[in-house]
Tab-separated table of C-alpha atoms in Angstrom:
chain	number	residue	atom	x	y	z
A	1	UNK	CA	99.275	133.095	102.926
A	2	UNK	CA	100.768	132.287	99.521
A	3	UNK	CA	100.918	128.563	98.736
A	4	UNK	CA	103.386	126.923	96.375
A	5	UNK	CA	100.818	124.473	94.992
A	6	UNK	CA	97.492	122.867	95.799
A	7	UNK	CA	96.990	119.140	96.299
A	8	UNK	CA	93.942	116.940	96.819
A	9	UNK	CA	94.485	113.662	98.682
A	10	UNK	CA	91.908	110.885	98.751
A	11	UNK	CA	92.352	108.624	101.763
A	12	UNK	CA	93.901	111.495	103.714
A	13	UNK	CA	92.871	110.044	107.096
A	14	UNK	CA	94.776	106.794	106.470
A	15	UNK	CA	98.396	105.966	107.181
A	16	UNK	CA	99.808	107.153	103.851
A	17	UNK	CA	97.422	110.078	103.533
A	18	UNK	CA	98.423	111.587	106.855
A	19	UNK	CA	102.160	111.239	106.176
A	20	UNK	CA	101.754	112.663	102.664
A	21	UNK	CA	99.715	115.605	103.975
A	22	UNK	CA	102.497	116.332	106.490
A	23	UNK	CA	105.101	116.274	103.729
A	24	UNK	CA	103.135	118.533	101.386
A	25	UNK	CA	102.406	121.057	104.145
A	26	UNK	CA	106.121	121.188	104.919
A	27	UNK	CA	106.746	121.939	101.240
A	28	UNK	CA	104.321	124.856	101.233
A	29	UNK	CA	101.283	123.223	99.654
A	30	UNK	CA	97.662	124.021	100.367
A	31	UNK	CA	96.326	120.565	101.176
A	32	UNK	CA	92.771	119.333	100.657
A	33	UNK	CA	91.529	115.906	101.681
A	34	UNK	CA	88.554	113.931	100.453
A	35	UNK	CA	86.717	112.176	103.287
A	36	UNK	CA	83.625	109.971	103.303
A	37	UNK	CA	80.642	111.019	105.366
A	38	UNK	CA	80.571	108.783	108.437
A	39	UNK	CA	78.751	109.036	111.746
A	40	UNK	CA	82.067	109.229	113.601
A	41	UNK	CA	84.877	110.749	111.496
A	42	UNK	CA	88.240	109.025	111.968
A	43	UNK	CA	90.684	111.867	112.533
A	44	UNK	CA	93.165	109.900	114.682
A	45	UNK	CA	96.071	110.008	112.218
A	46	UNK	CA	95.588	113.677	111.362
A	47	UNK	CA	95.413	114.547	115.055
A	48	UNK	CA	98.527	112.511	115.782
A	49	UNK	CA	100.309	114.390	112.998
A	50	UNK	CA	98.970	117.663	114.479
A	51	UNK	CA	97.678	118.804	111.099
A	52	UNK	CA	93.921	118.359	111.450
A	53	UNK	CA	93.490	122.139	111.547
A	54	UNK	CA	95.918	122.704	108.675
A	55	UNK	CA	94.184	120.652	105.982
A	56	UNK	CA	90.865	121.444	104.309
A	57	UNK	CA	88.512	118.466	104.288
A	58	UNK	CA	85.903	117.975	101.579
A	59	UNK	CA	83.109	115.409	101.792
A	60	UNK	CA	83.081	112.985	98.877
A	61	UNK	CA	83.289	109.367	97.821
A	62	UNK	CA	85.138	107.538	95.071
A	63	UNK	CA	81.892	105.820	94.093
A	64	UNK	CA	80.092	109.149	93.568
A	65	UNK	CA	81.456	110.986	90.540
A	66	UNK	CA	79.573	114.234	91.137
A	67	UNK	CA	81.165	114.520	94.577
A	68	UNK	CA	84.570	114.059	92.926
A	69	UNK	CA	83.845	116.772	90.389
A	70	UNK	CA	82.717	119.161	93.137
A	71	UNK	CA	85.844	118.398	95.179
A	72	UNK	CA	88.072	119.149	92.185
A	73	UNK	CA	86.217	122.374	91.462
A	74	UNK	CA	86.499	123.532	95.086
A	75	UNK	CA	90.143	122.599	95.617
A	76	UNK	CA	91.475	123.473	92.131
A	77	UNK	CA	94.470	121.168	92.690
A	78	UNK	CA	97.713	121.029	90.772
A	79	UNK	CA	98.164	117.460	91.980
A	80	UNK	CA	95.776	114.669	92.989
A	81	UNK	CA	96.992	111.695	95.035
A	82	UNK	CA	94.583	108.760	95.028
A	83	UNK	CA	95.345	106.800	98.205
A	84	UNK	CA	91.772	105.767	99.036
A	85	UNK	CA	90.823	102.105	98.657
A	86	UNK	CA	89.284	99.117	100.377
A	87	UNK	CA	92.822	98.125	101.234
A	88	UNK	CA	92.517	95.203	103.649
A	89	UNK	CA	93.343	92.155	101.532
A	90	UNK	CA	91.571	89.612	103.748
A	91	UNK	CA	88.330	91.609	103.688
A	92	UNK	CA	88.332	91.722	99.883
A	93	UNK	CA	87.131	88.086	99.733
A	94	UNK	CA	84.249	88.982	102.044
A	95	UNK	CA	83.259	92.185	100.209
A	96	UNK	CA	84.579	91.740	96.657
A	97	UNK	CA	81.961	93.980	95.023
A	98	UNK	CA	82.632	96.854	97.396
A	99	UNK	CA	86.370	96.350	96.876
A	100	UNK	CA	85.818	96.608	93.122
A	101	UNK	CA	83.591	99.674	93.401
A	102	UNK	CA	86.088	101.661	95.473
A	103	UNK	CA	89.492	100.291	94.491
A	104	UNK	CA	88.914	99.829	90.751
A	105	UNK	CA	85.817	101.619	89.455
A	106	UNK	CA	86.490	104.587	91.749
A	107	UNK	CA	89.762	105.251	89.916
A	108	UNK	CA	87.938	105.468	86.579
A	109	UNK	CA	85.445	107.932	88.061
A	110	UNK	CA	88.240	110.061	89.499
A	111	UNK	CA	90.246	110.060	86.263
A	112	UNK	CA	87.133	110.984	84.278
A	113	UNK	CA	86.406	113.798	86.736
A	114	UNK	CA	89.950	115.146	86.320
A	115	UNK	CA	89.634	114.930	82.523
A	116	UNK	CA	86.395	116.926	82.695
A	117	UNK	CA	87.471	119.563	85.236
A	118	UNK	CA	91.140	120.075	84.346
A	119	UNK	CA	93.117	117.451	82.398
A	120	UNK	CA	96.362	119.266	83.256
A	121	UNK	CA	96.140	118.090	86.892
A	122	UNK	CA	98.942	115.670	87.762
A	123	UNK	CA	97.610	112.353	89.078
A	124	UNK	CA	99.170	109.729	91.345
A	125	UNK	CA	97.644	106.251	91.622
A	126	UNK	CA	98.551	104.007	94.558
A	127	UNK	CA	99.301	100.661	92.941
A	128	UNK	CA	100.348	97.692	95.059
A	129	UNK	CA	102.918	94.910	95.194
A	130	UNK	CA	99.960	92.569	95.781
A	131	UNK	CA	99.391	92.832	92.019
A	132	UNK	CA	102.425	90.559	91.485
A	133	UNK	CA	100.798	87.850	93.615
A	134	UNK	CA	102.137	84.498	92.454
A	135	UNK	CA	105.395	86.066	91.369
A	136	UNK	CA	106.898	85.335	87.955
A	137	UNK	CA	110.401	86.469	88.964
A	138	UNK	CA	112.458	87.600	91.943
A	139	UNK	CA	112.825	90.467	92.571
A	140	UNK	CA	109.837	92.214	90.988
A	141	UNK	CA	110.228	95.382	88.909
A	142	UNK	CA	108.053	97.570	86.691
A	143	UNK	CA	108.099	94.993	83.882
A	144	UNK	CA	107.282	91.924	85.981
A	145	UNK	CA	103.930	90.371	84.914
A	146	UNK	CA	101.027	90.627	87.339
A	147	UNK	CA	99.361	87.530	88.795
A	148	UNK	CA	96.880	88.822	91.413
A	149	UNK	CA	95.758	86.429	94.154
A	150	UNK	CA	92.872	88.316	95.812
A	151	UNK	CA	89.897	90.478	94.811
A	152	UNK	CA	91.854	93.442	96.193
A	153	UNK	CA	94.847	92.702	93.976
A	154	UNK	CA	92.605	92.173	90.931
A	155	UNK	CA	91.003	95.571	91.537
A	156	UNK	CA	94.442	97.184	91.888
A	157	UNK	CA	95.590	95.642	88.585
A	158	UNK	CA	92.612	97.180	86.811
A	159	UNK	CA	93.198	100.544	88.487
A	160	UNK	CA	96.873	100.426	87.469
A	161	UNK	CA	96.126	99.643	83.831
A	162	UNK	CA	93.323	102.199	83.510
A	163	UNK	CA	95.660	104.885	84.882
A	164	UNK	CA	98.265	103.979	82.246
A	165	UNK	CA	95.472	103.950	79.654
A	166	UNK	CA	94.392	107.515	80.495
A	167	UNK	CA	98.024	108.622	80.250
A	168	UNK	CA	98.443	107.043	76.821
A	169	UNK	CA	94.981	107.916	75.503
A	170	UNK	CA	94.613	111.513	76.635
A	171	UNK	CA	98.179	112.647	77.331
A	172	UNK	CA	97.378	113.180	81.019
A	173	UNK	CA	100.156	113.291	83.609
A	174	UNK	CA	99.345	110.023	85.397
A	175	UNK	CA	101.809	108.029	87.498
A	176	UNK	CA	101.492	104.706	89.299
A	177	UNK	CA	103.589	103.947	92.352
A	178	UNK	CA	103.849	100.188	92.824
A	179	UNK	CA	104.514	100.335	96.542
A	180	UNK	CA	105.606	97.261	98.432
A	181	UNK	CA	104.469	96.797	102.048
A	182	UNK	CA	105.074	99.947	104.046
A	183	UNK	CA	104.242	100.258	107.718
A	184	UNK	CA	104.252	102.696	110.639
A	185	UNK	CA	102.607	103.322	114.016
A	186	UNK	CA	99.681	104.750	112.005
A	187	UNK	CA	99.027	101.437	110.268
A	188	UNK	CA	95.538	100.051	110.876
A	189	UNK	CA	95.368	97.558	113.741
A	190	UNK	CA	93.855	94.923	111.404
A	191	UNK	CA	97.082	94.691	109.371
A	192	UNK	CA	99.504	91.986	110.473
A	193	UNK	CA	102.432	94.272	111.334
A	194	UNK	CA	100.389	96.452	113.694
A	195	UNK	CA	98.651	93.380	115.037
A	196	UNK	CA	102.091	92.023	115.922
A	197	UNK	CA	103.539	95.193	117.487
A	198	UNK	CA	100.336	95.907	119.404
A	199	UNK	CA	100.115	92.288	120.570
A	200	UNK	CA	103.755	92.086	121.639
A	201	UNK	CA	103.377	95.296	123.654
A	202	UNK	CA	100.228	93.912	125.318
A	203	UNK	CA	101.998	90.669	126.219
A	204	UNK	CA	104.895	92.607	127.728
A	205	UNK	CA	102.482	94.682	129.830
A	206	UNK	CA	100.491	91.612	130.921
A	207	UNK	CA	97.333	92.738	129.097
A	208	UNK	CA	97.052	89.541	127.023
A	209	UNK	CA	98.696	86.121	127.156
A	210	UNK	CA	98.999	85.117	123.516
A	211	UNK	CA	99.118	86.517	119.972
A	212	UNK	CA	97.200	84.620	117.259
A	213	UNK	CA	98.445	84.867	113.671
A	214	UNK	CA	98.078	83.228	110.261
A	215	UNK	CA	100.849	82.211	107.867
A	216	UNK	CA	104.176	82.850	109.616
A	217	UNK	CA	106.204	81.868	106.541
A	218	UNK	CA	104.843	84.547	104.171
A	219	UNK	CA	107.689	86.875	103.191
A	220	UNK	CA	107.365	90.571	102.470
A	221	UNK	CA	109.475	93.579	101.539
A	222	UNK	CA	108.698	95.940	104.428
A	223	UNK	CA	109.537	99.649	104.486
A	224	UNK	CA	108.579	102.787	106.418
A	225	UNK	CA	105.498	104.648	105.173
A	226	UNK	CA	107.040	108.049	105.865
A	227	UNK	CA	109.860	107.201	103.437
A	228	UNK	CA	107.457	105.970	100.783
A	229	UNK	CA	105.254	109.082	100.551
A	230	UNK	CA	108.361	111.014	99.481
A	231	UNK	CA	108.519	108.781	96.425
A	232	UNK	CA	104.867	109.582	95.629
A	233	UNK	CA	105.617	113.299	95.648
A	234	UNK	CA	108.795	112.898	93.599
A	235	UNK	CA	106.889	111.078	90.837
A	236	UNK	CA	104.699	114.113	90.237
A	237	UNK	CA	107.697	116.475	90.142
A	238	UNK	CA	109.241	114.827	87.069
A	239	UNK	CA	109.087	116.201	83.527
A	240	UNK	CA	107.343	113.095	82.207
A	241	UNK	CA	104.866	110.711	83.886
A	242	UNK	CA	105.945	107.129	84.523
A	243	UNK	CA	105.428	104.161	86.843
A	244	UNK	CA	107.814	103.149	89.617
A	245	UNK	CA	108.372	100.271	92.037
A	246	UNK	CA	109.003	101.565	95.564
A	247	UNK	CA	110.633	99.010	97.868
A	248	UNK	CA	113.608	98.271	100.119
A	249	UNK	CA	114.877	95.255	98.202
A	250	UNK	CA	114.957	93.193	101.412
A	251	UNK	CA	112.501	90.479	102.354
A	252	UNK	CA	111.577	89.127	105.791
A	253	UNK	CA	109.023	86.566	106.940
A	254	UNK	CA	106.141	87.232	109.302
A	255	UNK	CA	107.980	85.020	111.803
A	256	UNK	CA	111.058	87.270	111.560
A	257	UNK	CA	108.856	90.300	112.197
A	258	UNK	CA	107.432	88.609	115.301
A	259	UNK	CA	110.884	87.674	116.603
A	260	UNK	CA	112.246	91.182	116.056
A	261	UNK	CA	109.225	92.786	117.734
A	262	UNK	CA	109.748	90.686	120.864
A	263	UNK	CA	113.494	91.355	120.690
A	264	UNK	CA	112.867	95.111	120.862
A	265	UNK	CA	111.412	94.463	124.326
A	266	UNK	CA	114.298	92.247	125.373
A	267	UNK	CA	112.391	89.014	124.797
A	268	UNK	CA	113.802	86.015	122.909
A	269	UNK	CA	111.152	83.494	121.946
A	270	UNK	CA	111.672	79.849	121.031
A	271	UNK	CA	109.593	77.774	118.621
A	272	UNK	CA	108.201	74.275	118.940
A	273	UNK	CA	106.135	72.237	116.511
A	274	UNK	CA	105.752	72.491	112.731
A	275	UNK	CA	103.262	73.985	110.294
A	276	UNK	CA	100.016	75.146	111.826
A	277	UNK	CA	101.015	73.434	115.086
A	278	UNK	CA	104.035	75.712	115.563
A	279	UNK	CA	103.982	77.715	118.798
A	280	UNK	CA	106.232	80.504	120.040
A	281	UNK	CA	107.269	80.312	123.708
A	282	UNK	CA	108.601	82.825	126.228
A	283	UNK	CA	109.559	81.509	129.686
A	284	UNK	CA	107.837	78.204	128.846
A	285	UNK	CA	104.565	80.041	128.185
A	286	UNK	CA	102.973	80.042	124.718
A	287	UNK	CA	102.892	83.640	123.424
A	288	UNK	CA	102.373	83.049	119.678
A	289	UNK	CA	99.951	80.553	118.160
A	290	UNK	CA	98.706	79.964	114.630
A	291	UNK	CA	94.996	80.222	113.919
A	292	UNK	CA	93.964	78.856	110.479
A	293	UNK	CA	91.139	81.424	110.249
A	294	UNK	CA	93.770	84.054	109.452
A	295	UNK	CA	95.037	82.211	106.359
A	296	UNK	CA	94.082	83.638	102.965
A	297	UNK	CA	92.135	81.532	100.423
A	298	UNK	CA	95.014	82.160	97.972
A	299	UNK	CA	98.313	83.099	99.589
A	300	UNK	CA	101.011	85.430	98.323
A	301	UNK	CA	104.176	83.773	99.586
A	302	UNK	CA	107.055	86.002	98.526
A	303	UNK	CA	107.376	89.665	97.555
A	304	UNK	CA	110.659	91.500	97.003
A	305	UNK	CA	110.892	94.733	95.071
A	306	UNK	CA	113.566	96.124	92.775
A	307	UNK	CA	113.444	99.923	93.147
A	308	UNK	CA	116.433	100.597	90.861
A	309	UNK	CA	114.371	102.808	88.566
A	310	UNK	CA	113.137	104.968	91.455
A	311	UNK	CA	116.680	105.293	92.740
A	312	UNK	CA	118.036	106.288	89.339
A	313	UNK	CA	115.279	108.601	88.083
A	314	UNK	CA	113.781	109.943	91.320
A	315	UNK	CA	116.948	109.841	93.410
A	316	UNK	CA	114.863	108.001	96.001
A	317	UNK	CA	115.993	105.320	98.411
A	318	UNK	CA	114.570	104.105	101.750
A	319	UNK	CA	116.126	105.566	104.889
A	320	UNK	CA	114.603	103.343	107.595
A	321	UNK	CA	115.745	99.721	107.708
A	322	UNK	CA	113.724	96.690	108.817
A	323	UNK	CA	114.923	96.512	112.438
A	324	UNK	CA	114.491	100.263	112.902
A	325	UNK	CA	110.962	100.090	111.477
A	326	UNK	CA	109.957	97.327	113.901
A	327	UNK	CA	111.426	99.289	116.818
A	328	UNK	CA	109.573	102.472	115.826
A	329	UNK	CA	106.284	100.560	115.782
A	330	UNK	CA	106.814	98.550	118.980
A	331	UNK	CA	107.963	101.615	120.926
A	332	UNK	CA	104.912	103.579	119.760
A	333	UNK	CA	102.475	100.820	120.747
A	334	UNK	CA	104.166	100.294	124.112
A	335	UNK	CA	103.949	104.020	124.829
A	336	UNK	CA	100.295	104.156	123.771
A	337	UNK	CA	99.296	101.159	125.877
A	338	UNK	CA	101.322	102.242	128.888
């Protein structure tokens, strides 16, 4: 079989990695994935995408540079997409050093490995809207200053800047995609959106009575992961490397996400109380409660992206809207649990 190009994806077993692998296979790529050695490999997303037999998996780790060099030598990629990270924001306060090692230092090791093996490889770095943190302006674009509010976000800021530094220092084709929150049925259950859609489905089926959440007032710009991986690919198809915000331009609170998730199942909930005492009711039964243990030590209250540059230069725009995204996720969880 003759392949158009070769790509190496770190974090291929995650949400974004599996969707990106699907996209690249459809475009005729030979796709390699870097996976950590674990006692029980997590192939759920690749199996769900029905591509586990179509990708070539290589054992490696972002904290082990020799494994990165070997992976590059074996795969001989035209493009490398770095999607691997310790990406759960809440956990980054509990394991800040590990978060730094993987999410920040790992990017340096990977960039150095590319420079040594083949500096002509095109590189994509997964930057994050969490880097904006305590936002300096609304909406946020590529020139908005960063003010990170978690160890995860701090690590991502370093990774972003070091990627730009390699581009400017060595003339390497390095791009950063500053992706705002993007979700799907393949999102990890520990993330708030999947926690909501899974919990709502369980309540509907009588499997649990109540969903416990943190800050309901936090507002995010939520999009569909399958839309966002297209933007990643488009960045590496341009004549010149650059950085791009990828977002919908809309913002919704966690509470709105909860309400819409219940609404998908024909349930309208009402709210009583204020602040951490606020409770969501359905048929006079409490179905949503706030648990302070889910609050972050430093909260990010409002994120809204301006993807004008991506629209103009990449001809990219999101296809799935907020309500459709919530429905896709709720329907998938209901089907799984049923």
